[in-house]
Amino acid sequence: MINHAASRSGCFAARGESTSRGAGSYTDHMPYDFDTFTDRRGTASIKWDWHPSESNGAEASGDAGGGPSYPTAAGPIPADEQIPLWVADMDFTCPPQITAALRARVDHGLFGYSLEPDGYREAVVSFMQRRHGIGVSPGDIVSAEGVMPIVRAAVDAFTEPGEGVVVQPPVYFPFYMAVRDKGRRLIYNPLLSDEAGRYRMNLAELEQQFRNGARLLLLCSPHNPVARVWRREELQALADLAAAYDVRIVSDEIHCDVIMPGYEFTSVLHLEGPAVEHAVVSRSPSKTFNIPGIAESQVICRDRETRKRLKAALGAAGHALTNPLGAAAATAAYREGDDWLDELIPYLEANARYLRERLQSDVTGIRMVRHEGTFVAWLDFRDYLAAGEMSDAALKDMLKRRAGVWLSDGPSFGPGGAGFQRLNIATPRAVLSQALDRMKEVL
Ligand SMILES: Cc1ncc(COP(=O)(O)O)c(C=O)c1O
């Protein structure tokens, strides 16, 4: 069991062990268990098993060598004792209903080329209506193996090489690849942030960019990494601009089901106007129910021609088949995952609160940006870096090699990312607690 009192000298959990409930009783009486640490080391998990080699080879060893070894601030911390809080998947087992559906499908033993199973689209429609009050008809839905294949296909389908595609940095960095890899022109419309560190869109600049001929906008809603849940007025203003300048909106809504209490998700599909009719809206059960490795997602296009062109581009990129396991998992998730999700959200909210409080009490110069949605927290280290005249690279190195805590480096999210780190809060509180203990020691 993890020992919080002495957690700086304790490993987050020995292999095969579970953590106990820890760091205060923020959320009680939950039938689903988000406190148990299920060890993913040795399961080919990108988060837990990938140790890119660094110059001195320390991280590539992957073996602390002989018996339990405990991290110390003397570092470097062995690769398999690092706490990875970077890649955006969760350390929680998925809803048991999904596992049961997968098991039932696997038991059949035949995995031939497949269609979407009966009830697949109806499950998507019902979930979107139930959770968000969005009306979608089954015929508007196309399934795909991941949201990024949809984004990339949309760039192919609705722009020509050399044409401009707008992104709003700091943003999920594969958006940049989706534009650049296809020879399109990347146009930055950086987010603005106010005194309190709250982000908003720069609509005046966006209008200028639309006027200058941008063809497509890649919207991230809610926004990863800044954890903003865009308000209806903001999105309607955006949709009005897109309609005025005939710009296509591709809205990546993969994080839309993880919204903190007090905030409300608005989909592009809630809005009005021609830009909404021609929009490409993607969603997935992957973040929501922690099944991203299963790579199942959906795209909703109300306009028939838009849908046809997107489908053709998906097909041209080799994404024309249905994965029978992905479809089974998604159907179960959308039909039966509500209770699990209803418990996940307060757990994440409590983790976000715990993180904020620990940062306030334990370190100076680090601020957590208001956490409205998603399970990634955006941490502002700029005062800390300025005080110590430290670079982003030195901070990253210190966190990873000396604290043994691997965060997502702000600069990787593009303009506006310098001075920030992204921390994935979807982990048992005891693990978060240990990561913060370690950070406190080196910061
Ligand atoms: C905003 C956003 N879009 C897309 C993805 C990846 O989606 P997929 O794995 O379905 O391609 C992520 C994963 O972190 C994400 O944060």
GROMACS .gro file of C-alpha atoms and ligand atoms in nm:
model
  459
    1MET     CA    1   0.000   0.000   0.000
    2ILE     CA    2   0.112   0.349  -0.067
    3ASN     CA    3   0.231   0.549   0.230
    4HIS     CA    4   0.136   0.911   0.194
    5ALA     CA    5   0.316   1.036   0.499
    6ALA     CA    6   0.642   0.913   0.359
    7SER     CA    7   0.541   0.922   0.001
    8ARG     CA    8   0.845   1.118  -0.116
    9SER     CA    9   1.053   0.817  -0.045
   10GLY     CA   10   0.791   0.568  -0.153
   11CYS     CA   11   0.737   0.438  -0.502
   12PHE     CA   12   0.385   0.514  -0.633
   13ALA     CA   13   0.298   0.146  -0.616
   14ALA     CA   14   0.494  -0.170  -0.641
   15ARG     CA   15   0.405  -0.389  -0.935
   16GLY     CA   16   0.073  -0.561  -0.896
   17GLU     CA   17  -0.025  -0.361  -0.590
   18SER     CA   18  -0.312  -0.126  -0.565
   19THR     CA   19  -0.312   0.210  -0.402
   20SER     CA   20  -0.557   0.280  -0.127
   21ARG     CA   21  -0.787   0.578  -0.113
   22GLY     CA   22  -0.575   0.872  -0.025
   23ALA     CA   23  -0.519   1.244   0.000
   24GLY     CA   24  -0.837   1.324   0.185
   25SER     CA   25  -1.195   1.225   0.135
   26TYR     CA   26  -1.287   1.438  -0.162
   27THR     CA   27  -1.533   1.191  -0.307
   28ASP     CA   28  -1.701   0.926  -0.099
   29HIS     CA   29  -1.947   0.642  -0.154
   30MET     CA   30  -1.870   0.567  -0.514
   31PRO     CA   31  -1.962   0.223  -0.641
   32TYR     CA   32  -1.709   0.252  -0.923
   33ASP     CA   33  -1.353   0.243  -0.807
   34PHE     CA   34  -1.126   0.521  -0.931
   35ASP     CA   35  -0.887   0.493  -0.638
   36THR     CA   36  -0.728   0.162  -0.723
   37PHE     CA   37  -0.404   0.186  -0.914
   38THR     CA   38  -0.399  -0.082  -1.180
   39ASP     CA   39  -0.042  -0.128  -1.286
   40ARG     CA   40  -0.014  -0.086  -1.661
   41ARG     CA   41   0.361  -0.137  -1.674
   42GLY     CA   42   0.438  -0.433  -1.898
   43THR     CA   43   0.116  -0.398  -2.099
   44ALA     CA   44   0.276  -0.205  -2.388
   45SER     CA   45   0.110   0.111  -2.264
   46ILE     CA   46   0.250   0.421  -2.435
   47LYS     CA   47   0.212   0.612  -2.112
   48TRP     CA   48   0.372   0.361  -1.880
   49ASP     CA   49   0.601   0.153  -2.101
   50TRP     CA   50   0.747   0.394  -2.351
   51HIS     CA   51   1.084   0.525  -2.241
   52PRO     CA   52   1.249   0.720  -2.519
   53SER     CA   53   1.621   0.711  -2.474
   54GLU     CA   54   1.791   1.031  -2.375
   55SER     CA   55   2.149   1.129  -2.414
   56ASN     CA   56   2.282   0.956  -2.105
   57GLY     CA   57   2.070   0.647  -2.155
   58ALA     CA   58   1.928   0.664  -1.804
   59GLU     CA   59   1.571   0.653  -1.919
   60ALA     CA   60   1.617   0.375  -2.165
   61SER     CA   61   1.724   0.123  -1.905
   62GLY     CA   62   1.368   0.061  -1.794
   63ASP     CA   63   1.499  -0.132  -1.497
   64ALA     CA   64   1.575   0.001  -1.156
   65GLY     CA   65   1.782  -0.311  -1.097
   66GLY     CA   66   1.746  -0.553  -0.805
   67GLY     CA   67   1.457  -0.524  -0.561
   68PRO     CA   68   1.238  -0.228  -0.495
   69SER     CA   69   1.415   0.099  -0.541
   70TYR     CA   70   1.283   0.428  -0.427
   71PRO     CA   71   1.301   0.755  -0.610
   72THR     CA   72   1.498   1.030  -0.454
   73ALA     CA   73   1.555   1.387  -0.551
   74ALA     CA   74   1.914   1.290  -0.621
   75GLY     CA   75   1.784   1.151  -0.951
   76PRO     CA   76   1.785   1.055  -1.226
   77ILE     CA   77   1.480   0.846  -1.151
   78PRO     CA   78   1.472   0.508  -1.326
   79ALA     CA   79   1.229   0.490  -1.616
   80ASP     CA   80   0.994   0.242  -1.458
   81GLU     CA   81   0.954   0.451  -1.146
   82GLN     CA   82   0.851   0.764  -1.325
   83ILE     CA   83   0.495   0.881  -1.292
   84PRO     CA   84   0.370   0.959  -1.641
   85LEU     CA   85   0.102   1.228  -1.638
   86TRP     CA   86   0.137   1.329  -1.999
   87VAL     CA   87  -0.047   1.132  -2.269
   88ALA     CA   88  -0.424   1.181  -2.248
   89ASP     CA   89  -0.555   0.845  -2.144
   90MET     CA   90  -0.679   0.762  -1.796
   91ASP     CA   91  -0.539   0.525  -1.535
   92PHE     CA   92  -0.888   0.392  -1.460
   93THR     CA   93  -1.033   0.066  -1.586
   94CYS     CA   94  -1.315   0.132  -1.829
   95PRO     CA   95  -1.682   0.071  -1.742
   96PRO     CA   96  -1.737  -0.302  -1.683
   97GLN     CA   97  -2.024  -0.291  -1.932
   98ILE     CA   98  -1.773  -0.223  -2.208
   99THR     CA   99  -1.551  -0.510  -2.101
  100ALA     CA  100  -1.856  -0.739  -2.093
  101ALA     CA  101  -1.960  -0.635  -2.444
  102LEU     CA  102  -1.609  -0.692  -2.574
  103ARG     CA  103  -1.594  -1.030  -2.403
  104ALA     CA  104  -1.924  -1.133  -2.557
  105ARG     CA  105  -1.806  -1.028  -2.901
  106VAL     CA  106  -1.470  -1.203  -2.856
  107ASP     CA  107  -1.642  -1.523  -2.743
  108HIS     CA  108  -1.804  -1.545  -3.084
  109GLY     CA  109  -1.458  -1.611  -3.223
  110LEU     CA  110  -1.519  -1.470  -3.571
  111PHE     CA  111  -1.384  -1.131  -3.665
  112GLY     CA  112  -1.449  -1.098  -4.036
  113TYR     CA  113  -1.499  -0.776  -4.231
  114SER     CA  114  -1.783  -0.604  -4.055
  115LEU     CA  115  -2.064  -0.357  -4.081
  116GLU     CA  116  -2.173  -0.133  -3.796
  117PRO     CA  117  -2.380  -0.364  -3.573
  118ASP     CA  118  -2.752  -0.308  -3.527
  119GLY     CA  119  -2.818  -0.032  -3.281
  120TYR     CA  120  -2.475   0.132  -3.316
  121ARG     CA  121  -2.595   0.461  -3.458
  122GLU     CA  122  -2.904   0.464  -3.241
  123ALA     CA  123  -2.677   0.433  -2.937
  124VAL     CA  124  -2.477   0.737  -3.053
  125VAL     CA  125  -2.795   0.936  -3.120
  126SER     CA  126  -2.949   0.849  -2.786
  127PHE     CA  127  -2.631   0.933  -2.592
  128MET     CA  128  -2.592   1.273  -2.761
  129GLN     CA  129  -2.956   1.352  -2.689
  130ARG     CA  130  -2.942   1.229  -2.330
  131ARG     CA  131  -2.613   1.387  -2.229
  132HIS     CA  132  -2.614   1.707  -2.431
  133GLY     CA  133  -2.960   1.760  -2.578
  134ILE     CA  134  -2.822   1.738  -2.932
  135GLY     CA  135  -3.058   1.609  -3.196
  136VAL     CA  136  -2.884   1.400  -3.459
  137SER     CA  137  -3.039   1.161  -3.706
  138PRO     CA  138  -2.870   0.822  -3.754
  139GLY     CA  139  -2.809   0.895  -4.120
  140ASP     CA  140  -2.587   1.192  -4.033
  141ILE     CA  141  -2.333   0.968  -3.859
  142VAL     CA  142  -2.024   0.808  -4.009
  143SER     CA  143  -1.803   0.587  -3.795
  144ALA     CA  144  -1.425   0.601  -3.814
  145GLU     CA  145  -1.118   0.460  -3.645
  146GLY     CA  146  -1.022   0.765  -3.443
  147VAL     CA  147  -1.079   1.137  -3.441
  148MET     CA  148  -0.748   1.230  -3.600
  149PRO     CA  149  -0.822   1.023  -3.913
  150ILE     CA  150  -1.142   1.231  -3.938
  151VAL     CA  151  -0.956   1.560  -3.896
  152ARG     CA  152  -0.698   1.458  -4.154
  153ALA     CA  153  -0.964   1.339  -4.397
  154ALA     CA  154  -1.148   1.669  -4.356
  155VAL     CA  155  -0.835   1.863  -4.446
  156ASP     CA  156  -0.806   1.646  -4.759
  157ALA     CA  157  -1.173   1.671  -4.849
  158PHE     CA  158  -1.232   2.043  -4.805
  159THR     CA  159  -0.905   2.215  -4.892
  160GLU     CA  160  -0.651   2.209  -5.172
  161PRO     CA  161  -0.274   2.207  -5.125
  162GLY     CA  162  -0.152   2.555  -5.040
  163GLU     CA  163  -0.484   2.669  -4.894
  164GLY     CA  164  -0.503   2.808  -4.543
  165VAL     CA  165  -0.624   2.615  -4.238
  166VAL     CA  166  -0.666   2.801  -3.908
  167VAL     CA  167  -0.569   2.650  -3.572
  168GLN     CA  168  -0.598   2.816  -3.232
  169PRO     CA  169  -0.281   2.756  -3.033
  170PRO     CA  170  -0.185   2.644  -2.783
  171VAL     CA  171  -0.366   2.337  -2.912
  172TYR     CA  172  -0.343   1.960  -2.945
  173PHE     CA  173  -0.028   1.941  -3.160
  174PRO     CA  174  -0.133   1.669  -3.411
  175PHE     CA  175  -0.357   1.939  -3.562
  176TYR     CA  176  -0.039   2.100  -3.693
  177MET     CA  177   0.073   1.775  -3.854
  178ALA     CA  178  -0.271   1.726  -4.011
  179VAL     CA  179  -0.225   2.056  -4.192
  180ARG     CA  180   0.145   2.053  -4.271
  181ASP     CA  181   0.166   1.687  -4.376
  182LYS     CA  182  -0.090   1.761  -4.643
  183GLY     CA  183   0.084   2.067  -4.780
  184ARG     CA  184  -0.177   2.311  -4.654
  185ARG     CA  185  -0.087   2.648  -4.506
  186LEU     CA  186  -0.102   2.663  -4.126
  187ILE     CA  187  -0.255   2.985  -3.997
  188TYR     CA  188  -0.221   3.058  -3.625
  189ASN     CA  189  -0.504   3.233  -3.446
  190PRO     CA  190  -0.355   3.224  -3.095
  191LEU     CA  191  -0.588   3.227  -2.798
  192LEU     CA  192  -0.580   3.535  -2.578
  193SER     CA  193  -0.569   3.514  -2.203
  194ASP     CA  194  -0.682   3.773  -1.949
  195GLU     CA  195  -0.532   3.882  -1.616
  196ALA     CA  196  -0.688   3.587  -1.441
  197GLY     CA  197  -0.540   3.352  -1.699
  198ARG     CA  198  -0.873   3.274  -1.864
  199TYR     CA  199  -0.852   3.205  -2.233
  200ARG     CA  200  -1.070   3.342  -2.508
  201MET     CA  201  -1.062   3.342  -2.886
  202ASN     CA  202  -0.927   3.633  -3.087
  203LEU     CA  203  -1.227   3.674  -3.316
  204ALA     CA  204  -1.106   4.004  -3.465
  205GLU     CA  205  -0.789   3.838  -3.590
  206LEU     CA  206  -0.987   3.535  -3.700
  207GLU     CA  207  -1.210   3.752  -3.916
  208GLN     CA  208  -0.902   3.901  -4.078
  209GLN     CA  209  -0.769   3.554  -4.149
  210PHE     CA  210  -1.102   3.443  -4.295
  211ARG     CA  211  -1.114   3.758  -4.506
  212ASN     CA  212  -0.765   3.678  -4.632
  213GLY     CA  213  -0.883   3.347  -4.768
  214ALA     CA  214  -0.856   3.077  -4.501
  215ARG     CA  215  -1.069   2.780  -4.607
  216LEU     CA  216  -1.104   2.573  -4.293
  217LEU     CA  217  -1.095   2.611  -3.914
  218LEU     CA  218  -0.986   2.327  -3.686
  219LEU     CA  219  -1.179   2.394  -3.368
  220CYS     CA  220  -1.092   2.214  -3.046
  221SER     CA  221  -1.402   2.213  -2.826
  222PRO     CA  222  -1.356   2.175  -2.533
  223HIS     CA  223  -1.006   2.302  -2.581
  224ASN     CA  224  -0.707   2.080  -2.514
  225PRO     CA  225  -0.474   2.184  -2.346
  226VAL     CA  226  -0.622   2.499  -2.188
  227ALA     CA  227  -0.930   2.314  -2.047
  228ARG     CA  228  -1.178   2.575  -2.171
  229VAL     CA  229  -1.539   2.485  -2.241
  230TRP     CA  230  -1.642   2.738  -2.503
  231ARG     CA  231  -1.964   2.924  -2.434
  232ARG     CA  232  -2.251   2.931  -2.677
  233GLU     CA  233  -2.206   3.304  -2.755
  234GLU     CA  234  -1.839   3.255  -2.837
  235LEU     CA  235  -1.914   2.964  -3.065
  236GLN     CA  236  -2.208   3.134  -3.233
  237ALA     CA  237  -1.987   3.436  -3.311
  238LEU     CA  238  -1.735   3.197  -3.461
  239ALA     CA  239  -2.001   3.018  -3.666
  240ASP     CA  240  -2.135   3.352  -3.792
  241LEU     CA  241  -1.789   3.453  -3.908
  242ALA     CA  242  -1.737   3.117  -4.078
  243ALA     CA  243  -2.070   3.158  -4.257
  244ALA     CA  244  -1.988   3.514  -4.365
  245TYR     CA  245  -1.658   3.408  -4.523
  246ASP     CA  246  -1.758   3.060  -4.635
  247VAL     CA  247  -1.506   2.884  -4.410
  248ARG     CA  248  -1.566   2.522  -4.316
  249ILE     CA  249  -1.561   2.435  -3.944
  250VAL     CA  250  -1.414   2.103  -3.835
  251SER     CA  251  -1.502   2.071  -3.469
  252ASP     CA  252  -1.307   1.815  -3.268
  253GLU     CA  253  -1.536   1.746  -2.972
  254ILE     CA  254  -1.353   1.441  -2.839
  255HIS     CA  255  -1.340   1.587  -2.484
  256CYS     CA  256  -1.702   1.700  -2.478
  257ASP     CA  257  -1.835   1.448  -2.227
  258VAL     CA  258  -1.590   1.542  -1.952
  259ILE     CA  259  -1.727   1.877  -1.839
  260MET     CA  260  -1.680   2.001  -1.486
  261PRO     CA  261  -1.989   2.078  -1.278
  262GLY     CA  262  -2.098   2.438  -1.331
  263TYR     CA  263  -2.008   2.439  -1.700
  264GLU     CA  264  -2.212   2.332  -1.995
  265PHE     CA  265  -2.090   2.192  -2.321
  266THR     CA  266  -2.211   2.358  -2.639
  267SER     CA  267  -2.157   2.161  -2.957
  268VAL     CA  268  -2.132   2.326  -3.295
  269LEU     CA  269  -2.445   2.119  -3.359
  270HIS     CA  270  -2.632   2.330  -3.100
  271LEU     CA  271  -2.572   2.643  -3.307
  272GLU     CA  272  -2.752   2.791  -3.600
  273GLY     CA  273  -2.667   2.897  -3.951
  274PRO     CA  274  -2.514   2.769  -4.273
  275ALA     CA  275  -2.170   2.705  -4.119
  276VAL     CA  276  -2.335   2.459  -3.882
  277GLU     CA  277  -2.507   2.278  -4.165
  278HIS     CA  278  -2.174   2.233  -4.343
  279ALA     CA  279  -1.967   2.159  -4.034
  280VAL     CA  280  -1.779   1.837  -3.964
  281VAL     CA  281  -1.825   1.742  -3.598
  282SER     CA  282  -1.628   1.456  -3.449
  283ARG     CA  283  -1.676   1.279  -3.121
  284SER     CA  284  -1.571   0.952  -2.961
  285PRO     CA  285  -1.624   0.733  -2.657
  286SER     CA  286  -1.246   0.705  -2.630
  287LYS     CA  287  -1.164   0.987  -2.386
  288THR     CA  288  -1.500   0.965  -2.212
  289PHE     CA  289  -1.476   0.598  -2.119
  290ASN     CA  290  -1.100   0.548  -2.139
  291ILE     CA  291  -1.092   0.326  -2.446
  292PRO     CA  292  -0.869   0.530  -2.681
  293GLY     CA  293  -0.660   0.227  -2.779
  294ILE     CA  294  -0.974   0.079  -2.930
  295ALA     CA  295  -0.984   0.369  -3.177
  296GLU     CA  296  -1.354   0.411  -3.242
  297SER     CA  297  -1.508   0.748  -3.319
  298GLN     CA  298  -1.793   0.910  -3.501
  299VAL     CA  299  -1.834   1.208  -3.729
  300ILE     CA  300  -2.159   1.392  -3.774
  301CYS     CA  301  -2.224   1.586  -4.093
  302ARG     CA  302  -2.575   1.718  -4.141
  303ASP     CA  303  -2.516   1.815  -4.499
  304ARG     CA  304  -2.530   1.521  -4.741
  305GLU     CA  305  -2.263   1.650  -4.976
  306THR     CA  306  -2.028   1.722  -4.685
  307ARG     CA  307  -2.081   1.370  -4.555
  308LYS     CA  308  -2.020   1.219  -4.898
  309ARG     CA  309  -1.694   1.407  -4.949
  310LEU     CA  310  -1.570   1.325  -4.600
  311LYS     CA  311  -1.652   0.957  -4.643
  312ALA     CA  312  -1.468   0.951  -4.973
  313ALA     CA  313  -1.161   1.111  -4.812
  314LEU     CA  314  -1.173   0.864  -4.522
  315GLY     CA  315  -1.196   0.579  -4.772
  316ALA     CA  316  -0.910   0.718  -4.978
  317ALA     CA  317  -0.697   0.724  -4.662
  318GLY     CA  318  -0.778   0.359  -4.598
  319HIS     CA  319  -1.040   0.409  -4.329
  320ALA     CA  320  -1.340   0.242  -4.487
  321LEU     CA  321  -1.399  -0.058  -4.262
  322THR     CA  322  -1.573  -0.108  -3.931
  323ASN     CA  323  -1.374  -0.268  -3.652
  324PRO     CA  324  -1.614  -0.515  -3.489
  325LEU     CA  325  -1.455  -0.477  -3.146
  326GLY     CA  326  -1.452  -0.098  -3.163
  327ALA     CA  327  -1.817  -0.094  -3.265
  328ALA     CA  328  -1.913  -0.333  -2.983
  329ALA     CA  329  -1.726  -0.122  -2.729
  330ALA     CA  330  -1.877   0.205  -2.851
  331THR     CA  331  -2.230   0.067  -2.855
  332ALA     CA  332  -2.199  -0.057  -2.497
  333ALA     CA  333  -2.034   0.266  -2.384
  334TYR     CA  334  -2.307   0.485  -2.527
  335ARG     CA  335  -2.587   0.260  -2.403
  336GLU     CA  336  -2.463   0.169  -2.059
  337GLY     CA  337  -2.178   0.399  -1.958
  338ASP     CA  338  -2.375   0.683  -1.798
  339ASP     CA  339  -2.343   0.576  -1.435
  340TRP     CA  340  -1.969   0.527  -1.464
  341LEU     CA  341  -1.932   0.867  -1.632
  342ASP     CA  342  -2.150   1.033  -1.370
  343GLU     CA  343  -1.905   0.912  -1.107
  344LEU     CA  344  -1.593   0.983  -1.304
  345ILE     CA  345  -1.670   1.353  -1.335
  346PRO     CA  346  -1.684   1.434  -0.961
  347TYR     CA  347  -1.371   1.226  -0.911
  348LEU     CA  348  -1.191   1.433  -1.173
  349GLU     CA  349  -1.332   1.754  -1.031
  350ALA     CA  350  -1.199   1.656  -0.689
  351ASN     CA  351  -0.860   1.574  -0.843
  352ALA     CA  352  -0.854   1.915  -1.010
  353ARG     CA  353  -0.938   2.081  -0.677
  354TYR     CA  354  -0.676   1.875  -0.497
  355LEU     CA  355  -0.416   1.969  -0.757
  356ARG     CA  356  -0.499   2.338  -0.729
  357GLU     CA  357  -0.481   2.329  -0.349
  358ARG     CA  358  -0.153   2.143  -0.342
  359LEU     CA  359   0.003   2.384  -0.591
  360GLN     CA  360  -0.115   2.677  -0.381
  361SER     CA  361   0.013   2.534  -0.056
  362ASP     CA  362   0.334   2.368  -0.168
  363VAL     CA  363   0.499   2.576  -0.437
  364THR     CA  364   0.511   2.938  -0.535
  365GLY     CA  365   0.497   3.071  -0.886
  366ILE     CA  366   0.276   2.800  -1.038
  367ARG     CA  367  -0.086   2.870  -1.122
  368MET     CA  368  -0.344   2.627  -1.247
  369VAL     CA  369  -0.563   2.768  -1.522
  370ARG     CA  370  -0.935   2.747  -1.447
  371HIS     CA  371  -1.037   2.390  -1.516
  372GLU     CA  372  -1.367   2.385  -1.704
  373GLY     CA  373  -1.349   2.053  -1.884
  374THR     CA  374  -1.127   1.770  -2.015
  375PHE     CA  375  -0.902   1.567  -1.787
  376VAL     CA  376  -0.589   1.764  -1.857
  377ALA     CA  377  -0.491   2.058  -1.637
  378TRP     CA  378  -0.295   2.350  -1.778
  379LEU     CA  379  -0.030   2.476  -1.538
  380ASP     CA  380   0.130   2.817  -1.570
  381PHE     CA  381   0.496   2.802  -1.460
  382ARG     CA  382   0.590   3.141  -1.605
  383ASP     CA  383   0.645   3.319  -1.272
  384TYR     CA  384   0.841   3.022  -1.143
  385LEU     CA  385   1.061   3.014  -1.453
  386ALA     CA  386   1.115   3.389  -1.448
  387ALA     CA  387   1.209   3.387  -1.080
  388GLY     CA  388   1.474   3.121  -1.137
  389GLU     CA  389   1.573   3.238  -1.486
  390MET     CA  390   1.499   2.887  -1.598
  391SER     CA  391   1.416   2.761  -1.947
  392ASP     CA  392   1.125   2.536  -2.043
  393ALA     CA  393   1.374   2.266  -2.139
  394ALA     CA  394   1.545   2.282  -1.798
  395LEU     CA  395   1.207   2.265  -1.623
  396LYS     CA  396   1.101   1.964  -1.826
  397ASP     CA  397   1.429   1.791  -1.753
  398MET     CA  398   1.406   1.866  -1.381
  399LEU     CA  399   1.051   1.739  -1.354
  400LYS     CA  400   1.116   1.426  -1.549
  401ARG     CA  401   1.460   1.321  -1.439
  402ARG     CA  402   1.476   1.453  -1.085
  403ALA     CA  403   1.112   1.445  -0.973
  404GLY     CA  404   1.032   1.148  -1.194
  405VAL     CA  405   0.711   1.312  -1.308
  406TRP     CA  406   0.654   1.327  -1.680
  407LEU     CA  407   0.421   1.606  -1.791
  408SER     CA  408   0.337   1.730  -2.141
  409ASP     CA  409   0.570   2.010  -2.229
  410GLY     CA  410   0.387   2.338  -2.299
  411PRO     CA  411   0.595   2.444  -2.600
  412SER     CA  412   0.491   2.126  -2.784
  413PHE     CA  413   0.140   2.274  -2.809
  414GLY     CA  414   0.272   2.559  -3.023
  415PRO     CA  415   0.260   2.936  -2.982
  416GLY     CA  416   0.148   3.033  -2.633
  417GLY     CA  417   0.266   2.705  -2.483
  418ALA     CA  418   0.601   2.828  -2.351
  419GLY     CA  419   0.606   2.851  -1.972
  420PHE     CA  420   0.327   2.595  -1.930
  421GLN     CA  421   0.302   2.224  -1.858
  422ARG     CA  422  -0.003   2.001  -1.907
  423LEU     CA  423  -0.083   1.753  -1.631
  424ASN     CA  424  -0.322   1.462  -1.678
  425ILE     CA  425  -0.545   1.442  -1.368
  426ALA     CA  426  -0.714   1.114  -1.464
  427THR     CA  427  -0.523   0.898  -1.223
  428PRO     CA  428  -0.594   0.770  -0.870
  429ARG     CA  429  -0.562   1.054  -0.621
  430ALA     CA  430  -0.285   0.867  -0.442
  431VAL     CA  431  -0.076   0.870  -0.760
  432LEU     CA  432  -0.145   1.240  -0.809
  433SER     CA  433  -0.049   1.297  -0.448
  434GLN     CA  434   0.284   1.121  -0.494
  435ALA     CA  435   0.355   1.311  -0.813
  436LEU     CA  436   0.294   1.637  -0.626
  437ASP     CA  437   0.512   1.526  -0.336
  438ARG     CA  438   0.793   1.460  -0.578
  439MET     CA  439   0.739   1.787  -0.763
  440LYS     CA  440   0.737   1.979  -0.437
  441GLU     CA  441   1.070   1.836  -0.346
  442VAL     CA  442   1.250   1.952  -0.659
  443LEU     CA  443   1.066   2.274  -0.739
  444LIG     C1  444  -0.831   1.722  -2.900
  444LIG     C2  445  -0.793   1.581  -2.937
  444LIG     N1  446  -0.827   1.533  -3.057
  444LIG     C3  447  -0.795   1.407  -3.094
  444LIG     C4  448  -0.726   1.325  -3.010
  444LIG     C5  449  -0.689   1.187  -3.056
  444LIG     O1  450  -0.800   1.122  -3.103
  444LIG     P1  451  -0.789   0.978  -3.168
  444LIG     O2  452  -0.699   0.898  -3.082
  444LIG     O3  453  -0.931   0.930  -3.168
  444LIG     O4  454  -0.736   0.997  -3.307
  444LIG     C6  455  -0.687   1.372  -2.883
  444LIG     C7  456  -0.610   1.286  -2.793
  444LIG     O5  457  -0.552   1.330  -2.697
  444LIG     C8  458  -0.723   1.503  -2.846
  444LIG     O6  459  -0.691   1.553  -2.726
   0.00000   0.00000   0.00000
